[in-house]
Amino acid sequence: MVYEVYINHRVNKYVRKLKDRNLRIAINNAIYDEIAPNPYEVGNSKVGDLTGFYAYKLYYKGIQYRIAYTIDDEDNLVIIALAGTREKFYEQLKRIINSWFTRLKSEVFSS
């Protein structure tokens, strides 16, 4: 079963700014051809603060890139949260998760 894909605006912006066209294609292929059809099998599940997230490793010209995502089985959806090089990748992912929860809390309590 192929999941639908939602890509966070930060990921779209990151990929758009990449100068290497082949790297952009490799990231898009990883998302749509590898992650979307088999999200549980291709990514490494994270633990601790990142429980519920998966990381897919992509090697391009000797550099390791990561794509972080979470899976919503109810809506048959893969949410791509972050893409980038391994350097400080998980620190950035934690900041994104915290901002999502902060935004969610403000929406819930402002209603």
Tab-separated table of N, CA and C in Angstrom:
chain	number	residue	atom	x	y	z
A	1	MET	N	0.841	-1.171	0.000
A	1	MET	CA	0.000	0.000	0.000
A	1	MET	C	0.895	1.245	0.000
A	2	VAL	N	0.645	2.154	-0.900
A	2	VAL	CA	1.407	3.389	-0.994
A	2	VAL	C	0.699	4.466	-0.176
A	3	TYR	N	1.444	5.080	0.708
A	3	TYR	CA	0.907	6.156	1.540
A	3	TYR	C	0.930	7.472	0.771
A	4	GLU	N	0.009	8.347	1.107
A	4	GLU	CA	0.075	9.709	0.584
A	4	GLU	C	1.201	10.418	1.316
A	5	VAL	N	1.753	11.444	0.701
A	5	VAL	CA	2.896	12.138	1.280
A	5	VAL	C	2.540	13.604	1.504
A	6	TYR	N	2.806	14.069	2.721
A	6	TYR	CA	2.721	15.503	3.026
A	6	TYR	C	4.137	15.946	3.365
A	7	ILE	N	4.613	16.974	2.681
A	7	ILE	CA	5.976	17.457	2.897
A	7	ILE	C	5.918	18.807	3.596
A	8	ASN	N	6.566	18.880	4.741
A	8	ASN	CA	6.655	20.109	5.524
A	8	ASN	C	7.262	21.218	4.653
A	9	HIS	N	6.801	22.456	4.872
A	9	HIS	CA	7.296	23.569	4.064
A	9	HIS	C	8.804	23.763	4.191
A	10	ARG	N	9.387	23.409	5.342
A	10	ARG	CA	10.837	23.523	5.512
A	10	ARG	C	11.578	22.580	4.570
A	11	VAL	N	11.028	21.412	4.376
A	11	VAL	CA	11.652	20.431	3.485
A	11	VAL	C	11.555	20.923	2.042
A	12	ASN	N	10.382	21.411	1.651
A	12	ASN	CA	10.232	21.960	0.295
A	12	ASN	C	11.234	23.074	0.048
A	13	LYS	N	11.378	23.963	1.009
A	13	LYS	CA	12.308	25.084	0.876
A	13	LYS	C	13.754	24.581	0.776
A	14	TYR	N	14.108	23.609	1.614
A	14	TYR	CA	15.467	23.046	1.595
A	14	TYR	C	15.778	22.423	0.233
A	15	VAL	N	14.858	21.618	-0.267
A	15	VAL	CA	15.087	20.927	-1.538
A	15	VAL	C	15.144	21.938	-2.687
A	16	ARG	N	14.269	22.927	-2.664
A	16	ARG	CA	14.258	23.948	-3.727
A	16	ARG	C	15.577	24.707	-3.793
A	17	LYS	N	16.202	24.938	-2.633
A	17	LYS	CA	17.434	25.723	-2.593
A	17	LYS	C	18.685	24.927	-2.957
A	18	LEU	N	18.577	23.622	-3.054
A	18	LEU	CA	19.737	22.813	-3.418
A	18	LEU	C	20.176	23.142	-4.840
A	19	LYS	N	21.453	23.360	-5.007
A	19	LYS	CA	21.963	23.718	-6.334
A	19	LYS	C	22.146	22.502	-7.227
A	20	ASP	N	22.384	21.354	-6.617
A	20	ASP	CA	22.618	20.132	-7.369
A	20	ASP	C	21.279	19.500	-7.751
A	21	ARG	N	20.941	19.584	-9.011
A	21	ARG	CA	19.663	19.063	-9.510
A	21	ARG	C	19.518	17.568	-9.242
A	22	ASN	N	20.610	16.830	-9.398
A	22	ASN	CA	20.561	15.383	-9.182
A	22	ASN	C	20.290	15.029	-7.722
A	23	LEU	N	20.767	15.868	-6.799
A	23	LEU	CA	20.469	15.653	-5.381
A	23	LEU	C	18.985	15.904	-5.115
A	24	ARG	N	18.425	16.942	-5.713
A	24	ARG	CA	16.976	17.194	-5.578
A	24	ARG	C	16.182	15.989	-6.071
A	25	ILE	N	16.586	15.455	-7.208
A	25	ILE	CA	15.904	14.284	-7.768
A	25	ILE	C	16.069	13.083	-6.839
A	26	ALA	N	17.268	12.885	-6.286
A	26	ALA	CA	17.508	11.757	-5.386
A	26	ALA	C	16.642	11.849	-4.132
A	27	ILE	N	16.479	13.032	-3.583
A	27	ILE	CA	15.632	13.210	-2.393
A	27	ILE	C	14.179	12.942	-2.738
A	28	ASN	N	13.709	13.489	-3.850
A	28	ASN	CA	12.320	13.245	-4.259
A	28	ASN	C	12.078	11.763	-4.552
A	29	ASN	N	13.026	11.104	-5.194
A	29	ASN	CA	12.890	9.668	-5.455
A	29	ASN	C	12.855	8.876	-4.156
A	30	ALA	N	13.685	9.266	-3.190
A	30	ALA	CA	13.681	8.582	-1.898
A	30	ALA	C	12.326	8.720	-1.224
A	31	ILE	N	11.744	9.903	-1.283
A	31	ILE	CA	10.451	10.142	-0.633
A	31	ILE	C	9.345	9.351	-1.327
A	32	TYR	N	9.239	9.487	-2.639
A	32	TYR	CA	8.089	8.912	-3.354
A	32	TYR	C	8.280	7.453	-3.770
A	33	ASP	N	9.525	7.034	-4.008
A	33	ASP	CA	9.757	5.666	-4.483
A	33	ASP	C	10.190	4.700	-3.381
A	34	GLU	N	10.767	5.214	-2.313
A	34	GLU	CA	11.247	4.354	-1.236
A	34	GLU	C	10.374	4.469	0.017
A	35	ILE	N	10.189	5.679	0.513
A	35	ILE	CA	9.485	5.872	1.786
A	35	ILE	C	7.984	5.664	1.641
A	36	ALA	N	7.350	6.293	0.675
A	36	ALA	CA	5.883	6.216	0.547
A	36	ALA	C	5.355	4.785	0.401
A	37	PRO	N	5.973	3.921	-0.384
A	37	PRO	CA	5.447	2.555	-0.496
A	37	PRO	C	5.697	1.689	0.744
A	38	ASN	N	6.796	1.900	1.440
A	38	ASN	CA	7.186	1.036	2.562
A	38	ASN	C	7.732	1.840	3.739
A	39	PRO	N	6.969	2.723	4.342
A	39	PRO	CA	7.544	3.614	5.361
A	39	PRO	C	8.073	2.900	6.595
A	40	TYR	N	7.456	1.790	6.980
A	40	TYR	CA	7.921	1.085	8.172
A	40	TYR	C	9.194	0.285	7.910
A	41	GLU	N	9.401	-0.136	6.681
A	41	GLU	CA	10.521	-1.016	6.358
A	41	GLU	C	11.814	-0.290	6.004
A	42	VAL	N	11.725	0.879	5.391
A	42	VAL	CA	12.938	1.532	4.897
A	42	VAL	C	13.594	2.448	5.921
A	43	GLY	N	12.832	2.968	6.863
A	43	GLY	CA	13.391	3.897	7.836
A	43	GLY	C	13.741	3.225	9.145
A	44	ASN	N	14.633	3.848	9.870
A	44	ASN	CA	14.991	3.378	11.205
A	44	ASN	C	14.111	4.100	12.214
A	45	SER	N	13.389	3.351	13.034
A	45	SER	CA	12.524	3.998	14.021
A	45	SER	C	13.395	4.603	15.116
A	46	LYS	N	12.998	5.760	15.573
A	46	LYS	CA	13.743	6.489	16.586
A	46	LYS	C	13.148	6.207	17.963
A	47	VAL	N	13.917	6.456	19.002
A	47	VAL	CA	13.475	6.218	20.370
A	47	VAL	C	13.683	7.485	21.201
A	48	GLY	N	13.212	7.461	22.418
A	48	GLY	CA	13.388	8.600	23.313
A	48	GLY	C	12.512	9.764	22.898
A	49	ASP	N	13.107	10.943	22.812
A	49	ASP	CA	12.374	12.161	22.429
A	49	ASP	C	11.784	12.067	21.033
A	50	LEU	N	12.329	11.206	20.212
A	50	LEU	CA	11.919	11.121	18.804
A	50	LEU	C	11.049	9.900	18.515
A	51	THR	N	10.477	9.303	19.550
A	51	THR	CA	9.609	8.149	19.359
A	51	THR	C	8.467	8.521	18.424
A	52	GLY	N	8.178	7.645	17.480
A	52	GLY	CA	7.128	7.913	16.498
A	52	GLY	C	7.670	8.454	15.187
A	53	PHE	N	8.967	8.768	15.157
A	53	PHE	CA	9.596	9.263	13.942
A	53	PHE	C	10.541	8.209	13.388
A	54	TYR	N	10.759	8.297	12.092
A	54	TYR	CA	11.658	7.395	11.384
A	54	TYR	C	12.666	8.244	10.633
A	55	ALA	N	13.849	7.672	10.411
A	55	ALA	CA	14.883	8.368	9.635
A	55	ALA	C	15.338	7.463	8.496
A	56	TYR	N	15.324	8.022	7.311
A	56	TYR	CA	15.786	7.324	6.111
A	56	TYR	C	17.149	7.906	5.756
A	57	LYS	N	18.133	7.042	5.537
A	57	LYS	CA	19.479	7.491	5.180
A	57	LYS	C	19.644	7.466	3.670
A	58	LEU	N	20.205	8.543	3.158
A	58	LEU	CA	20.457	8.680	1.733
A	58	LEU	C	21.911	9.113	1.563
A	59	TYR	N	22.660	8.386	0.755
A	59	TYR	CA	24.049	8.740	0.479
A	59	TYR	C	24.130	9.313	-0.928
A	60	TYR	N	24.759	10.490	-1.032
A	60	TYR	CA	24.909	11.130	-2.335
A	60	TYR	C	26.295	11.752	-2.396
A	61	LYS	N	27.096	11.299	-3.330
A	61	LYS	CA	28.466	11.789	-3.527
A	61	LYS	C	29.262	11.765	-2.227
A	62	GLY	N	29.113	10.682	-1.485
A	62	GLY	CA	29.884	10.511	-0.262
A	62	GLY	C	29.368	11.261	0.952
A	63	ILE	N	28.266	11.955	0.807
A	63	ILE	CA	27.688	12.708	1.924
A	63	ILE	C	26.405	12.008	2.362
A	64	GLN	N	26.235	11.920	3.668
A	64	GLN	CA	25.057	11.255	4.201
A	64	GLN	C	23.951	12.293	4.466
A	65	TYR	N	22.806	12.058	3.864
A	65	TYR	CA	21.625	12.894	4.079
A	65	TYR	C	20.600	12.057	4.834
A	66	ARG	N	19.723	12.722	5.550
A	66	ARG	CA	18.662	12.039	6.284
A	66	ARG	C	17.322	12.675	5.933
A	67	ILE	N	16.296	11.848	5.949
A	67	ILE	CA	14.925	12.315	5.775
A	67	ILE	C	14.149	11.775	6.969
A	68	ALA	N	13.593	12.682	7.774
A	68	ALA	CA	12.825	12.286	8.954
A	68	ALA	C	11.349	12.378	8.629
A	69	TYR	N	10.606	11.370	9.086
A	69	TYR	CA	9.174	11.346	8.806
A	69	TYR	C	8.423	10.630	9.913
A	70	THR	N	7.131	10.863	9.958
A	70	THR	CA	6.247	10.146	10.852
A	70	THR	C	5.097	9.591	10.028
A	71	ILE	N	4.414	8.602	10.563
A	71	ILE	CA	3.386	7.894	9.799
A	71	ILE	C	2.046	8.025	10.505
A	72	ASP	N	1.024	8.390	9.740
A	72	ASP	CA	-0.353	8.455	10.245
A	72	ASP	C	-1.143	7.365	9.528
A	73	ASP	N	-1.322	6.234	10.205
A	73	ASP	CA	-2.010	5.097	9.582
A	73	ASP	C	-3.497	5.356	9.368
A	74	GLU	N	-4.121	6.156	10.228
A	74	GLU	CA	-5.554	6.436	10.081
A	74	GLU	C	-5.856	7.136	8.762
A	75	ASP	N	-4.997	8.079	8.402
A	75	ASP	CA	-5.207	8.838	7.170
A	75	ASP	C	-4.344	8.332	6.023
A	76	ASN	N	-3.608	7.230	6.255
A	76	ASN	CA	-2.755	6.662	5.215
A	76	ASN	C	-1.772	7.720	4.690
A	77	LEU	N	-1.059	8.357	5.631
A	77	LEU	CA	-0.254	9.526	5.320
A	77	LEU	C	1.139	9.408	5.921
A	78	VAL	N	2.138	9.785	5.137
A	78	VAL	CA	3.510	9.928	5.622
A	78	VAL	C	3.807	11.423	5.642
A	79	ILE	N	4.224	11.920	6.805
A	79	ILE	CA	4.530	13.339	6.959
A	79	ILE	C	6.046	13.489	7.001
A	80	ILE	N	6.586	14.136	5.991
A	80	ILE	CA	8.027	14.373	5.918
A	80	ILE	C	8.318	15.635	6.725
A	81	ALA	N	9.045	15.463	7.835
A	81	ALA	CA	9.278	16.571	8.757
A	81	ALA	C	10.560	17.338	8.469
A	82	LEU	N	11.604	16.633	8.014
A	82	LEU	CA	12.895	17.280	7.851
A	82	LEU	C	13.756	16.494	6.866
A	83	ALA	N	14.568	17.200	6.120
A	83	ALA	CA	15.567	16.593	5.242
A	83	ALA	C	16.826	17.430	5.346
A	84	GLY	N	17.963	16.769	5.337
A	84	GLY	CA	19.208	17.515	5.404
A	84	GLY	C	20.385	16.607	5.656
A	85	THR	N	21.556	17.227	5.810
A	85	THR	CA	22.750	16.460	6.120
A	85	THR	C	22.686	16.001	7.568
A	86	ARG	N	23.515	15.035	7.900
A	86	ARG	CA	23.478	14.438	9.224
A	86	ARG	C	23.872	15.421	10.323
A	87	GLU	N	24.672	16.419	9.991
A	87	GLU	CA	25.158	17.361	10.995
A	87	GLU	C	24.000	18.113	11.659
A	88	LYS	N	23.877	17.981	12.958
A	88	LYS	CA	22.836	18.637	13.774
A	88	LYS	C	21.420	18.302	13.323
A	89	PHE	N	21.262	17.214	12.610
A	89	PHE	CA	19.963	16.836	12.055
A	89	PHE	C	18.943	16.586	13.156
A	90	TYR	N	19.322	15.809	14.163
A	90	TYR	CA	18.367	15.437	15.200
A	90	TYR	C	18.045	16.606	16.134
A	91	GLU	N	18.993	17.526	16.311
A	91	GLU	CA	18.702	18.740	17.077
A	91	GLU	C	17.633	19.564	16.356
A	92	GLN	N	17.769	19.696	15.048
A	92	GLN	CA	16.769	20.422	14.264
A	92	GLN	C	15.418	19.725	14.325
A	93	LEU	N	15.408	18.406	14.255
A	93	LEU	CA	14.167	17.657	14.306
A	93	LEU	C	13.456	17.875	15.641
A	94	LYS	N	14.196	17.878	16.734
A	94	LYS	CA	13.592	18.126	18.043
A	94	LYS	C	12.982	19.525	18.117
A	95	ARG	N	13.656	20.522	17.535
A	95	ARG	CA	13.093	21.885	17.510
A	95	ARG	C	11.792	21.925	16.713
A	96	ILE	N	11.753	21.216	15.599
A	96	ILE	CA	10.536	21.173	14.782
A	96	ILE	C	9.405	20.515	15.550
A	97	ILE	N	9.687	19.410	16.213
A	97	ILE	CA	8.654	18.716	16.987
A	97	ILE	C	8.124	19.626	18.090
A	98	ASN	N	9.027	20.317	18.793
A	98	ASN	CA	8.594	21.233	19.853
A	98	ASN	C	7.731	22.360	19.306
A	99	SER	N	8.078	22.883	18.132
A	99	SER	CA	7.267	23.962	17.555
A	99	SER	C	5.898	23.445	17.138
A	100	TRP	N	5.826	22.195	16.649
A	100	TRP	CA	4.530	21.605	16.299
A	100	TRP	C	3.648	21.493	17.524
A	101	PHE	N	4.217	21.002	18.644
A	101	PHE	CA	3.428	20.838	19.862
A	101	PHE	C	3.030	22.182	20.456
A	102	THR	N	3.906	23.168	20.395
A	102	THR	CA	3.579	24.498	20.889
A	102	THR	C	2.421	25.088	20.090
A	103	ARG	N	2.471	24.947	18.777
A	103	ARG	CA	1.404	25.450	17.918
A	103	ARG	C	0.095	24.712	18.190
A	104	LEU	N	0.177	23.404	18.361
A	104	LEU	CA	-1.017	22.597	18.647
A	104	LEU	C	-1.638	23.004	19.978
A	105	LYS	N	-0.816	23.203	21.010
A	105	LYS	CA	-1.325	23.615	22.315
A	105	LYS	C	-2.022	24.967	22.224
A	106	SER	N	-1.423	25.910	21.498
A	106	SER	CA	-2.028	27.232	21.394
A	106	SER	C	-3.356	27.175	20.653
A	107	GLU	N	-3.481	26.286	19.658
A	107	GLU	CA	-4.748	26.139	18.940
A	107	GLU	C	-5.806	25.505	19.829
A	108	VAL	N	-5.420	24.520	20.634
A	108	VAL	CA	-6.374	23.820	21.488
A	108	VAL	C	-6.863	24.748	22.604
A	109	PHE	N	-5.953	25.478	23.234
A	109	PHE	CA	-6.335	26.303	24.369
A	109	PHE	C	-6.930	27.642	23.975
A	110	SER	N	-6.769	28.057	22.734
A	110	SER	CA	-7.371	29.320	22.298
A	110	SER	C	-8.808	29.123	21.838
A	111	SER	N	-9.234	27.877	21.656
A	111	SER	CA	-10.594	27.584	21.192
A	111	SER	C	-11.600	27.686	22.285
